mmCIF file of C-alpha atoms and ligand atoms in Angstrom:
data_model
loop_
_atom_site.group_PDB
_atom_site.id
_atom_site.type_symbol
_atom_site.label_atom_id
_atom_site.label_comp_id
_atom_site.label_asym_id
_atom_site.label_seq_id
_atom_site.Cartn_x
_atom_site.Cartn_y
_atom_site.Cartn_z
ATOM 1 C CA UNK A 659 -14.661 26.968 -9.511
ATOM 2 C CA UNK A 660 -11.072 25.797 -8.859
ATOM 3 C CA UNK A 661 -8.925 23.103 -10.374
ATOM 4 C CA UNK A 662 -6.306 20.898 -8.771
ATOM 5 C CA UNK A 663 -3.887 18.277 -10.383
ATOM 6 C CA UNK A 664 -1.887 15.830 -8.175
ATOM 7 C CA UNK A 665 0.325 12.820 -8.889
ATOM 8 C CA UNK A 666 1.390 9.876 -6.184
ATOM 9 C CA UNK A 667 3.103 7.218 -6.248
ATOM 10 C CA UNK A 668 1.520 3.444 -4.696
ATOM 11 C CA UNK A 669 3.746 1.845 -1.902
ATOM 12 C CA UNK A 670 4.293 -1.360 -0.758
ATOM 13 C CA UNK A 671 3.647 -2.567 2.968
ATOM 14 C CA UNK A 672 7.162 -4.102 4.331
ATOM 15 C CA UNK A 673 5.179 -4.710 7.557
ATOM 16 C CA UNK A 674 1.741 -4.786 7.011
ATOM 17 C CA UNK A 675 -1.211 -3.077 8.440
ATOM 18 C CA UNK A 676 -3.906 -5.816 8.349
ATOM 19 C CA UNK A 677 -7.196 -5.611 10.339
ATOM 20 C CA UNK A 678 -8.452 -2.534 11.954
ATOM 21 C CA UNK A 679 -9.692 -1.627 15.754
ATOM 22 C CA UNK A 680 -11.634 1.180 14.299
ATOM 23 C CA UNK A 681 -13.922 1.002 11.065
ATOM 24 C CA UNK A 682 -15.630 4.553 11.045
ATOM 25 C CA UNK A 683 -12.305 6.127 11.085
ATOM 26 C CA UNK A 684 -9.996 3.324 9.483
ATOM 27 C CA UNK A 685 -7.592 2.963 12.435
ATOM 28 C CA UNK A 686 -5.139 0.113 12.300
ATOM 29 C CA UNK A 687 -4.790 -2.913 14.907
ATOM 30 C CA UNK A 688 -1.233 -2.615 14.202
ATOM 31 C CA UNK A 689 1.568 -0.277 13.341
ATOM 32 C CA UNK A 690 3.400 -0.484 9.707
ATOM 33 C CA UNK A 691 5.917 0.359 7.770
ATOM 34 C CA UNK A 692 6.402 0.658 3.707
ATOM 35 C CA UNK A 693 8.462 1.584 1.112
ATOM 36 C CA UNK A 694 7.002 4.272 -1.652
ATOM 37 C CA UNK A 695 7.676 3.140 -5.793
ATOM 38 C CA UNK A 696 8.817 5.091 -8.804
ATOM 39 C CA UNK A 697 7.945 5.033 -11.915
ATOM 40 C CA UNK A 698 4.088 4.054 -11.251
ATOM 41 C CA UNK A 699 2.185 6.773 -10.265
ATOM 42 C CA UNK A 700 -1.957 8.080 -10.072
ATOM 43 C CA UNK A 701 -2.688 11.651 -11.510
ATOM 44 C CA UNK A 702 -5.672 12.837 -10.384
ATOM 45 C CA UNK A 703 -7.389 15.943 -11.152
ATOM 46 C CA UNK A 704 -10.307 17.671 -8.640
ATOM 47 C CA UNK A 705 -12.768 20.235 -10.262
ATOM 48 C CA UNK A 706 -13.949 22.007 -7.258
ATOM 49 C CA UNK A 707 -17.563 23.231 -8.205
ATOM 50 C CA UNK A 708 -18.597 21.569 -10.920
ATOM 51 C CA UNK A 709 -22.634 21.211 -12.807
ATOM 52 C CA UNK A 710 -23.282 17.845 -10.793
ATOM 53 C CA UNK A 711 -20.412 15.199 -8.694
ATOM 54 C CA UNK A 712 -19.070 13.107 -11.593
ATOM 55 C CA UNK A 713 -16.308 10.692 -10.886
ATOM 56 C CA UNK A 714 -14.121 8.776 -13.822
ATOM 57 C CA UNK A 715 -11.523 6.160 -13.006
ATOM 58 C CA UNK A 716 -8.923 5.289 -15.977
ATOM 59 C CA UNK A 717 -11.021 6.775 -18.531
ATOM 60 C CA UNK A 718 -14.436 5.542 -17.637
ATOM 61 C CA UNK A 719 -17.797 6.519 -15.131
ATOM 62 C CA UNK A 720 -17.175 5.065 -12.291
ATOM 63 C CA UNK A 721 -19.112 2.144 -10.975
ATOM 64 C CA UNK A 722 -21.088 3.675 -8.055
ATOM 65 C CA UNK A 723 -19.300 1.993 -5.047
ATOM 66 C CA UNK A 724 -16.256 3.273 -5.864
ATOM 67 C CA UNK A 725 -17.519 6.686 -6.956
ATOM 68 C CA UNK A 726 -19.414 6.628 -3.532
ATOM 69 C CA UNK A 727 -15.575 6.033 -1.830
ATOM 70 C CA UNK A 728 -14.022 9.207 -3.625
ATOM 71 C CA UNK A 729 -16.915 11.452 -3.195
ATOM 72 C CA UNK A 730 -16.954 10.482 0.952
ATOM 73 C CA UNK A 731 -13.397 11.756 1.030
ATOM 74 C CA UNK A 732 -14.675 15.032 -0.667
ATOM 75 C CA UNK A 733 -16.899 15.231 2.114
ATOM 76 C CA UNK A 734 -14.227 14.768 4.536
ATOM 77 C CA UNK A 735 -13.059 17.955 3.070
ATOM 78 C CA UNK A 736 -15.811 20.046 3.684
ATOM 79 C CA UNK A 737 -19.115 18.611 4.150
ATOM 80 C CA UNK A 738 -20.706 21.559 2.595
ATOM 81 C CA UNK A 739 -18.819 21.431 -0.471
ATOM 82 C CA UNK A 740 -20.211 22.189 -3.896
ATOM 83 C CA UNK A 741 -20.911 19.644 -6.656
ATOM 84 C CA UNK A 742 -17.337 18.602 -7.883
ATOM 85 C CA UNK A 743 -15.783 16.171 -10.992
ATOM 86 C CA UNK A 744 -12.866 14.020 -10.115
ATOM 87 C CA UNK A 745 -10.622 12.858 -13.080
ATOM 88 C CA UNK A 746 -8.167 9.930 -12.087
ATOM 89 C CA UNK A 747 -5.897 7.869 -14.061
ATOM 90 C CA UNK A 748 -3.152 5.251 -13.079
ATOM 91 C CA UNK A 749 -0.241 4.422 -15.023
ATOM 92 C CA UNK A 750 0.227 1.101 -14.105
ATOM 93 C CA UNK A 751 -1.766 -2.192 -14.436
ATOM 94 C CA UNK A 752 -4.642 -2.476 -11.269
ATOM 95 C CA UNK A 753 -3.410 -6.333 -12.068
ATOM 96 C CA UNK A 754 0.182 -5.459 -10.994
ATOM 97 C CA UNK A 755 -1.790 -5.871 -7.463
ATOM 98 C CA UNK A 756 0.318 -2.924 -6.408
ATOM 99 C CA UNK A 757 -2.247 -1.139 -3.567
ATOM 100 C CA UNK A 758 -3.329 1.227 -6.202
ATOM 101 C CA UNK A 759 -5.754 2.533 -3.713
ATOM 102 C CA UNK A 760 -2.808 3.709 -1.910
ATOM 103 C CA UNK A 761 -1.170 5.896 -4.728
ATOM 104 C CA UNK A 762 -5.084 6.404 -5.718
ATOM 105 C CA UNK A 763 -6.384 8.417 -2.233
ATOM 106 C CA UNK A 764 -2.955 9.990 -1.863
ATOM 107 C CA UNK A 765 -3.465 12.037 -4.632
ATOM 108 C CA UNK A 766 -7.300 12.687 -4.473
ATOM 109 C CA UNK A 767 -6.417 13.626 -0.564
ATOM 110 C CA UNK A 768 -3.573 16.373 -2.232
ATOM 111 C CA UNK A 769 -6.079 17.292 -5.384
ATOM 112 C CA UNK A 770 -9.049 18.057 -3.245
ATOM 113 C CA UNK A 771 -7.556 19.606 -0.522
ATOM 114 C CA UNK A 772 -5.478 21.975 -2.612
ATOM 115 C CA UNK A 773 -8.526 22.411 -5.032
ATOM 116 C CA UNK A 774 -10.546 23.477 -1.944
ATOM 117 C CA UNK A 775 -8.181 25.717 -0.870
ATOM 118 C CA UNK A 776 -7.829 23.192 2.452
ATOM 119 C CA UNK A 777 -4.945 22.558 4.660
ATOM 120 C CA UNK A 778 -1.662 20.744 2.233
ATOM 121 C CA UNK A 779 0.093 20.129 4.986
ATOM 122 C CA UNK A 780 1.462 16.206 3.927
ATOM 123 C CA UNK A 781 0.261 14.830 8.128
ATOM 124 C CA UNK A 782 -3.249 16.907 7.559
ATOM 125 C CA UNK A 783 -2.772 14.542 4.197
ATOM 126 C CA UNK A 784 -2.178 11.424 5.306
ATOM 127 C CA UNK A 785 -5.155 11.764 8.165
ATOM 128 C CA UNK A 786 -7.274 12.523 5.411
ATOM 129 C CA UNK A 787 -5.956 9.365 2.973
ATOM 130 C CA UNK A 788 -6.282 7.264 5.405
ATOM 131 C CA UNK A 789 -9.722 7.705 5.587
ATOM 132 C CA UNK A 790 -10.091 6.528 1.935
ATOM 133 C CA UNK A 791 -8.023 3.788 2.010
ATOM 134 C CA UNK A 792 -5.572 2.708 5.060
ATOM 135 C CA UNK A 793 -2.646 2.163 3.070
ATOM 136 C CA UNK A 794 -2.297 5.674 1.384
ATOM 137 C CA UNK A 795 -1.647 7.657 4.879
ATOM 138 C CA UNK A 796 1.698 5.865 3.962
ATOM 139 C CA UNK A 797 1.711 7.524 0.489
ATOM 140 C CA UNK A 798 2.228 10.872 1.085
ATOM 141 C CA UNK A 799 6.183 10.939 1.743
ATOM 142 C CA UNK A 800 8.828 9.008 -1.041
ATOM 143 C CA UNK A 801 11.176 6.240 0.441
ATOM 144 C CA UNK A 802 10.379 4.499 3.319
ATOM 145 C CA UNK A 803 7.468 5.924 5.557
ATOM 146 C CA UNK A 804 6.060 4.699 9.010
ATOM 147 C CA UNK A 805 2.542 4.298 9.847
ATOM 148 C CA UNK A 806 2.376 4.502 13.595
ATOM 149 C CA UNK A 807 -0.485 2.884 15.696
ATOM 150 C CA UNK A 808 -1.245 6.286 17.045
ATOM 151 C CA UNK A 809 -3.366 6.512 20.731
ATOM 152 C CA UNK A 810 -5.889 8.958 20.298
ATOM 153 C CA UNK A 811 -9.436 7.711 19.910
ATOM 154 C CA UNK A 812 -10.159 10.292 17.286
ATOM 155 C CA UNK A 813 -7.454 9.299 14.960
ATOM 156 C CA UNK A 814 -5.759 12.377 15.089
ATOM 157 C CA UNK A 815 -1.962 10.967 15.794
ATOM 158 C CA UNK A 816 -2.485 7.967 13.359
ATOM 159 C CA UNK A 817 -1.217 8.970 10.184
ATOM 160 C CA UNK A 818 2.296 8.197 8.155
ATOM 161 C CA UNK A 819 5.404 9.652 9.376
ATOM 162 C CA UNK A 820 8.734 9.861 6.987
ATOM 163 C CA UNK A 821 11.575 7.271 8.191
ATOM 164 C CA UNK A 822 14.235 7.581 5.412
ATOM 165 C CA UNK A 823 13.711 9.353 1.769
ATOM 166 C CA UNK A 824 13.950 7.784 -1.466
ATOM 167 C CA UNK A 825 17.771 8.365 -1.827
ATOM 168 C CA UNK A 826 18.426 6.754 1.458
ATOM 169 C CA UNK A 827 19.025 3.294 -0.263
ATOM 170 C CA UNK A 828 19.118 1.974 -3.550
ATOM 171 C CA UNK A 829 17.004 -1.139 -3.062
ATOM 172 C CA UNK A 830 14.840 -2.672 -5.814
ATOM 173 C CA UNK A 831 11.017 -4.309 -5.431
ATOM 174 C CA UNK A 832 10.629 -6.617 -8.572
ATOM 175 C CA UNK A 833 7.329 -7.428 -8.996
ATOM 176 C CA UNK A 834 6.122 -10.743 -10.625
ATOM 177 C CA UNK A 835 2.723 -10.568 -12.423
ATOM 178 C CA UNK A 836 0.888 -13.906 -11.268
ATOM 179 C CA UNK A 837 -2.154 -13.111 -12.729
ATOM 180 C CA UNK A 838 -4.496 -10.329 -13.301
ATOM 181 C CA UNK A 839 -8.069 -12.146 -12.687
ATOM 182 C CA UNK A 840 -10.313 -10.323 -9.581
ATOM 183 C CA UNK A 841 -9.223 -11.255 -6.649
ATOM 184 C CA UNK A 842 -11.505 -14.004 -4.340
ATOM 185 C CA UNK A 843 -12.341 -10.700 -1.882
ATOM 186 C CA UNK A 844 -10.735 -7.500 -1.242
ATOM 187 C CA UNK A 845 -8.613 -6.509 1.282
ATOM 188 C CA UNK A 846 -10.864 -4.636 3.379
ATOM 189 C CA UNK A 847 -13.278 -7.503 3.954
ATOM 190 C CA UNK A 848 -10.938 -10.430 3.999
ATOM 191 C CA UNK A 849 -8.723 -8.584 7.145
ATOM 192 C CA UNK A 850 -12.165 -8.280 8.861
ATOM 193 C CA UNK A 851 -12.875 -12.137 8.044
ATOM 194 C CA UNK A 852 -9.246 -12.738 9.438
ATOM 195 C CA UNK A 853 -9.829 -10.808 12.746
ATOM 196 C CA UNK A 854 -13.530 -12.580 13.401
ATOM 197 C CA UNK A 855 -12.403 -15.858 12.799
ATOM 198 C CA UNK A 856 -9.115 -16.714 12.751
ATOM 199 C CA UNK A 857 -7.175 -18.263 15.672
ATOM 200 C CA UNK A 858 -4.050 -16.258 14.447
ATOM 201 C CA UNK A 859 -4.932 -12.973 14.492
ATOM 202 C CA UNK A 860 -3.881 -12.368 18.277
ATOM 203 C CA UNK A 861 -0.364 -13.394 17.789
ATOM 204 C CA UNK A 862 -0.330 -11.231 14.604
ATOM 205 C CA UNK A 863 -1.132 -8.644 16.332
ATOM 206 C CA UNK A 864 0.916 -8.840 19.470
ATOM 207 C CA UNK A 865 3.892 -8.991 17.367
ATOM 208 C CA UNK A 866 3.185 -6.082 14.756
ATOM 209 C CA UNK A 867 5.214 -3.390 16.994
ATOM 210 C CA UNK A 868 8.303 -5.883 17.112
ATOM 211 C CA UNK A 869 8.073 -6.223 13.683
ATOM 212 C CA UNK A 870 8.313 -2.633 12.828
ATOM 213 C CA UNK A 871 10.897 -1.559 14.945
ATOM 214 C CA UNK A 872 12.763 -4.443 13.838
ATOM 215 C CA UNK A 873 12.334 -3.168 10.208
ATOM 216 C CA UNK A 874 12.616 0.178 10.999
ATOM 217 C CA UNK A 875 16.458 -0.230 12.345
ATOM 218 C CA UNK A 876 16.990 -2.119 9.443
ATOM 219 C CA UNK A 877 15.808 0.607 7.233
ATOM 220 C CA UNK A 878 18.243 3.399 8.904
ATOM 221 C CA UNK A 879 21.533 0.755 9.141
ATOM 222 C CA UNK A 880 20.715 -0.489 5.554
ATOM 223 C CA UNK A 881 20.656 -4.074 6.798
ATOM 224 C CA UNK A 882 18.876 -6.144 3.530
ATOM 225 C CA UNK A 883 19.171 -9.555 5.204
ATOM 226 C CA UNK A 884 17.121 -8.376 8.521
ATOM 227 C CA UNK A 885 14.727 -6.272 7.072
ATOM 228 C CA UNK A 886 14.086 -8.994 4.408
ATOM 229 C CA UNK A 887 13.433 -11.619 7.251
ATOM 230 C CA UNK A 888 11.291 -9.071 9.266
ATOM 231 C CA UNK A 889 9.571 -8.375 5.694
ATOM 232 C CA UNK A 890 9.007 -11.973 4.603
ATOM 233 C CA UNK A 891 7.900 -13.164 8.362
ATOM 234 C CA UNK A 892 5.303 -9.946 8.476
ATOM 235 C CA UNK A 893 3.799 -11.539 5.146
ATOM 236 C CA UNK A 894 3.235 -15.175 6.085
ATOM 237 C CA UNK A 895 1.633 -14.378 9.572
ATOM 238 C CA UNK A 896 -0.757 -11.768 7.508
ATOM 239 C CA UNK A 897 -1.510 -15.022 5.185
ATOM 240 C CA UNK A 898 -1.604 -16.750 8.336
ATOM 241 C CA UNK A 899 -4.576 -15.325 9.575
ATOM 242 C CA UNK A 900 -6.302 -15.608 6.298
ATOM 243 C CA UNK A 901 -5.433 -19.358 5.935
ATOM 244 C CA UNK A 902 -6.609 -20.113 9.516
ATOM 245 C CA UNK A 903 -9.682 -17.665 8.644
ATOM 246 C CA UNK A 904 -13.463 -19.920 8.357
ATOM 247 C CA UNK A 905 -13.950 -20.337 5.328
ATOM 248 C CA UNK A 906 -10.108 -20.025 4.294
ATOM 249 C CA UNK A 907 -8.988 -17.830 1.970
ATOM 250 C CA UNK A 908 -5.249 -18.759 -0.141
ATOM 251 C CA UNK A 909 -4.651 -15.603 -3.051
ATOM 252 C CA UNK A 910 -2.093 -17.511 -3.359
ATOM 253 C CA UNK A 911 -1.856 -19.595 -6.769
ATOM 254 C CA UNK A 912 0.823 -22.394 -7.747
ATOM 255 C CA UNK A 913 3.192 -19.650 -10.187
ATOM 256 C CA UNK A 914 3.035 -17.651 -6.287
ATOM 257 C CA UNK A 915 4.512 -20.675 -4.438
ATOM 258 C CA UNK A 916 6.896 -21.305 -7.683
ATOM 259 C CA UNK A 917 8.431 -17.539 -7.180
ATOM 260 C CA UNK A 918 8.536 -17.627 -3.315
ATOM 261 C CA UNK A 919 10.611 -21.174 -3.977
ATOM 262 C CA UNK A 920 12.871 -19.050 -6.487
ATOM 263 C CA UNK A 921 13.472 -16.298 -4.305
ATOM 264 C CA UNK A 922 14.834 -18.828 -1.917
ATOM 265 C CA UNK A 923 16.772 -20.412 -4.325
ATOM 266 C CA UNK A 924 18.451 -17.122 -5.276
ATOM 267 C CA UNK A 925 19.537 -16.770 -1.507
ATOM 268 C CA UNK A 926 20.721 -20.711 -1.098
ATOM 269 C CA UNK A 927 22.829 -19.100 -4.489
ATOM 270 C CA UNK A 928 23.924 -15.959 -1.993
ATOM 271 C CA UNK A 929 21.379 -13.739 -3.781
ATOM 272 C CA UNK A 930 20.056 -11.665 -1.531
ATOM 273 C CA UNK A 931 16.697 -11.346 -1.913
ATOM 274 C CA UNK A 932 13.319 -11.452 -0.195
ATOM 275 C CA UNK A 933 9.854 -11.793 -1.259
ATOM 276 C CA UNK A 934 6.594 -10.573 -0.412
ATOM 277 C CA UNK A 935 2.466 -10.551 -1.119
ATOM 278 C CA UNK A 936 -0.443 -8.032 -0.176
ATOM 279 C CA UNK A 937 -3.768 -9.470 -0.934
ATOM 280 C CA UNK A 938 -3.519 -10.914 -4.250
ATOM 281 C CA UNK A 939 -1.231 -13.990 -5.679
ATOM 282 C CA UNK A 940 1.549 -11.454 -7.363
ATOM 283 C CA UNK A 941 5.175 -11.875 -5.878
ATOM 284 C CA UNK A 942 7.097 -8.651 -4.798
ATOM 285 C CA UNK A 943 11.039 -9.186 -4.150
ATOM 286 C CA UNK A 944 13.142 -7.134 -2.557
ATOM 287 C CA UNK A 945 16.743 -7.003 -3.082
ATOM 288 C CA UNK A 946 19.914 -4.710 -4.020
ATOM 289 C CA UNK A 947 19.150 -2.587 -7.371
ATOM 290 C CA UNK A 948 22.382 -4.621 -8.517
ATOM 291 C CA UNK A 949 21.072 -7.620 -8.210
ATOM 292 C CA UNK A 950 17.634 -6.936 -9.876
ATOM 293 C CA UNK A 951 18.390 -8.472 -13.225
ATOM 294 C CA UNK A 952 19.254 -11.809 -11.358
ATOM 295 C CA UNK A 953 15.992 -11.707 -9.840
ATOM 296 C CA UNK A 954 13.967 -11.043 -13.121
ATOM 297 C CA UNK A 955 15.410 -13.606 -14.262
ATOM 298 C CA UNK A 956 14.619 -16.437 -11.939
ATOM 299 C CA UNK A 957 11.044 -14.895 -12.207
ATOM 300 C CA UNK A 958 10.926 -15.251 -15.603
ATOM 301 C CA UNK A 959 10.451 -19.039 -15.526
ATOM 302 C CA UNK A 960 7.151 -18.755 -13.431
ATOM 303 C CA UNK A 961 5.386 -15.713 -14.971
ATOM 304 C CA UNK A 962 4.997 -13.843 -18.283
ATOM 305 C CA UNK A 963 5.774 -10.266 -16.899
ATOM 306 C CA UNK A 964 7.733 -8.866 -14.219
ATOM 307 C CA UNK A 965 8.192 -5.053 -13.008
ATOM 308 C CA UNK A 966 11.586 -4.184 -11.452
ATOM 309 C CA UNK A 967 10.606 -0.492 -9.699
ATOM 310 C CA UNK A 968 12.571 1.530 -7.322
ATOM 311 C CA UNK A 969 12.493 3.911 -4.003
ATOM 312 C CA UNK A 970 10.009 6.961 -5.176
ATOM 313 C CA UNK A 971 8.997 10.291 -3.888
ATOM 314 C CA UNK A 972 7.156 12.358 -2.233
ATOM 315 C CA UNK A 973 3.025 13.298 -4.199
ATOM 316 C CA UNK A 974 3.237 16.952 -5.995
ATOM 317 C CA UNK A 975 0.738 19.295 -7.260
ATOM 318 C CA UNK A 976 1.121 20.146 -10.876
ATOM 319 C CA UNK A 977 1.058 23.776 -11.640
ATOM 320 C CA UNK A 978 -1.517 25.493 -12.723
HETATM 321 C C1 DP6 B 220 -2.286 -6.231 2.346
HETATM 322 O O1 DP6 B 220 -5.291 -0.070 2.611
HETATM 323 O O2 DP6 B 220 -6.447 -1.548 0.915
HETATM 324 O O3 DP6 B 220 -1.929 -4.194 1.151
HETATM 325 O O4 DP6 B 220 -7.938 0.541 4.698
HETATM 326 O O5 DP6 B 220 -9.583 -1.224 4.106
HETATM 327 O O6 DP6 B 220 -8.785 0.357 2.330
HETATM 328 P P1 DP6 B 220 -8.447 -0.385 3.620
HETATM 329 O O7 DP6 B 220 -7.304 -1.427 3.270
HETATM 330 P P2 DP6 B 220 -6.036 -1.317 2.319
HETATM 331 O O8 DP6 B 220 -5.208 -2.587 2.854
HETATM 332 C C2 DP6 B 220 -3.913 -2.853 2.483
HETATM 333 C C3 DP6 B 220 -3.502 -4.200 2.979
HETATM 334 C C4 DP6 B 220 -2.201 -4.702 2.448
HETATM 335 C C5 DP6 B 220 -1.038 -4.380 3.384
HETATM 336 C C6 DP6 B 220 -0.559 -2.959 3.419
HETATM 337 O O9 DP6 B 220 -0.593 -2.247 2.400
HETATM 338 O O10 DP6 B 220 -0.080 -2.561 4.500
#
């Protein structure tokens, strides 16, 4: 029996990756680009050869479709592994609608890999997290991390690659808490409604790559005001294709269009800030980490609880 412990931290999708061309081995229809958080993190702990597999999330058995999604990524690791327990907690509200899965698979990828005595390289990593969950190939570098579209059929060139670490640029992502009911359909399903029926989804993604290199120049000259427009015009195409989707999906509630008309506000004030939404109605708002207070706020009005978090980094493995 061995015993791993990792911790990672959840990003947030500046570009998005919505939809996928693959579905067996989770590869995108379109490059991305995020930025890793601090402060909120998932430890996760991997007992390699265990009495039976066991899974508990935050404290509790797992329901089984979710337990079902962790132990296929033990698989991954070795197909012929033993029986194993996986102990995972999260420090931060799933309502926060802050891609836990991302921060969630990033560490079970490290845990189980490291547990099984596997390759830790952080690309072997990210191949592996994305399997799990798209979003956490992105999770296993701090800062600002590039998920790349990748050309081989088999995946193995499409995982995260490190743009700029954590202490590249002190930005802030406030997050406003809309709500924490379930969500009308999880992202996996409601990109796959998008690409079947929504007339939008070919110009979404035809203009992904422009979108990311747009961001990603932003991200190395520290240019807020063009990464915030490339940011904010990535996340109403996504919504786009989901409002133009049949039947239509909005996650958006009326507190979400309240904070996307403060955000604006801010800027008509010469705030700069920027806001964005994954799939959920919470509001996340870039801007300057001196300028965060400003931005709470003007959030304030619209919603009981808001999260200012910063650039974090990279996933580690506790010692044992
Ligand atoms: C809107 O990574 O949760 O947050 O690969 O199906 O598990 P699966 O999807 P997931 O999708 C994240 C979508 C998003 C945008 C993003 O994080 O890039």
């Amino acid at each position: 029996m061995t015993v791993a412990t990792a911790r990672a931290h959840p990003n947030i999708a500046l570009v998005k990756y919505w939809g996928k061309r693959d579905r067996v081995l989770n590869l995108p229809a379109v490059p991305s680009l995020s930025l890793t958080l601090d402060r909120f993190r998932t430890r996760t702990t991997v007992v390699w050869g265990a009495e039976a597999d066991a899974v508990e999330l935050d404290g509790k058995v797992a329901p089984a479709p979710r337990a079902a999604r962790v132990l296929a990524l033990l698989d991954l690791v070795d197909p012929r592994r033993p029986p194993c327990r996986v102990v995972s907690e999260s420090n931060f509200p799933v309502a926060a609608g802050l891609a836990s899965s991302s921060s969630a698979f990033a560490a079970l990828a490290l845990a189980a890999s490291a547990a099984a005595g596997a390759d830790t390289d952080p690309t072997a990593l990210s191949r592996l997290a994305r399997r799990g969950s798209g979003s956490a190939c992105r999770s296993l570098w701090g800062g600002f991390v590039e998920w790349p579209l990748g050309e081989r059929p088999d995946g193995a060139d499409c995982h995260g690659m490190p743009l700029a670490p954590a202490t590249h640029w002190d930005v802030a992502m406030v997050v406003a808490i809309v709500s924490g009911a379930p969500k009308p359909m999880g992202s996996t399903e409601a990109m796959e409604h998008a690409r079947r029926t929504s007339p939008c989804y070919p110009t979404w993604v035809r203009t992904a790559s422009d979108d990311v290199a747009s961001a990603r120049a932003a991200v190395l000259s520290r240019d807020l005001e063009r990464l915030g427009e490339v940011m904010e015009s990535s996340t109403h195409k996504m919504h786009a294709t989901l409002h133009t989707a049949r039947p239509p999906l909005h996650y958006e509630l009326p507190a979400t269009i309240a904070c996307l008309h403060a955000v604006r506000a801010l800027r008509e004030r010469g705030v700069g800030a920027w806001s964005t939404m994954d799939a959920g109605p919470n509001v996340k708002v870039l801007c300057e980490r001196f300028d965060a207070a400003e931005v709470v706020v003007a959030l304030s009005d619209h919603v009981e609880r808001v999260e200012v978090l910063g650039p974090g980094g990279d996933p580690v493995l506790e010692p044992r």
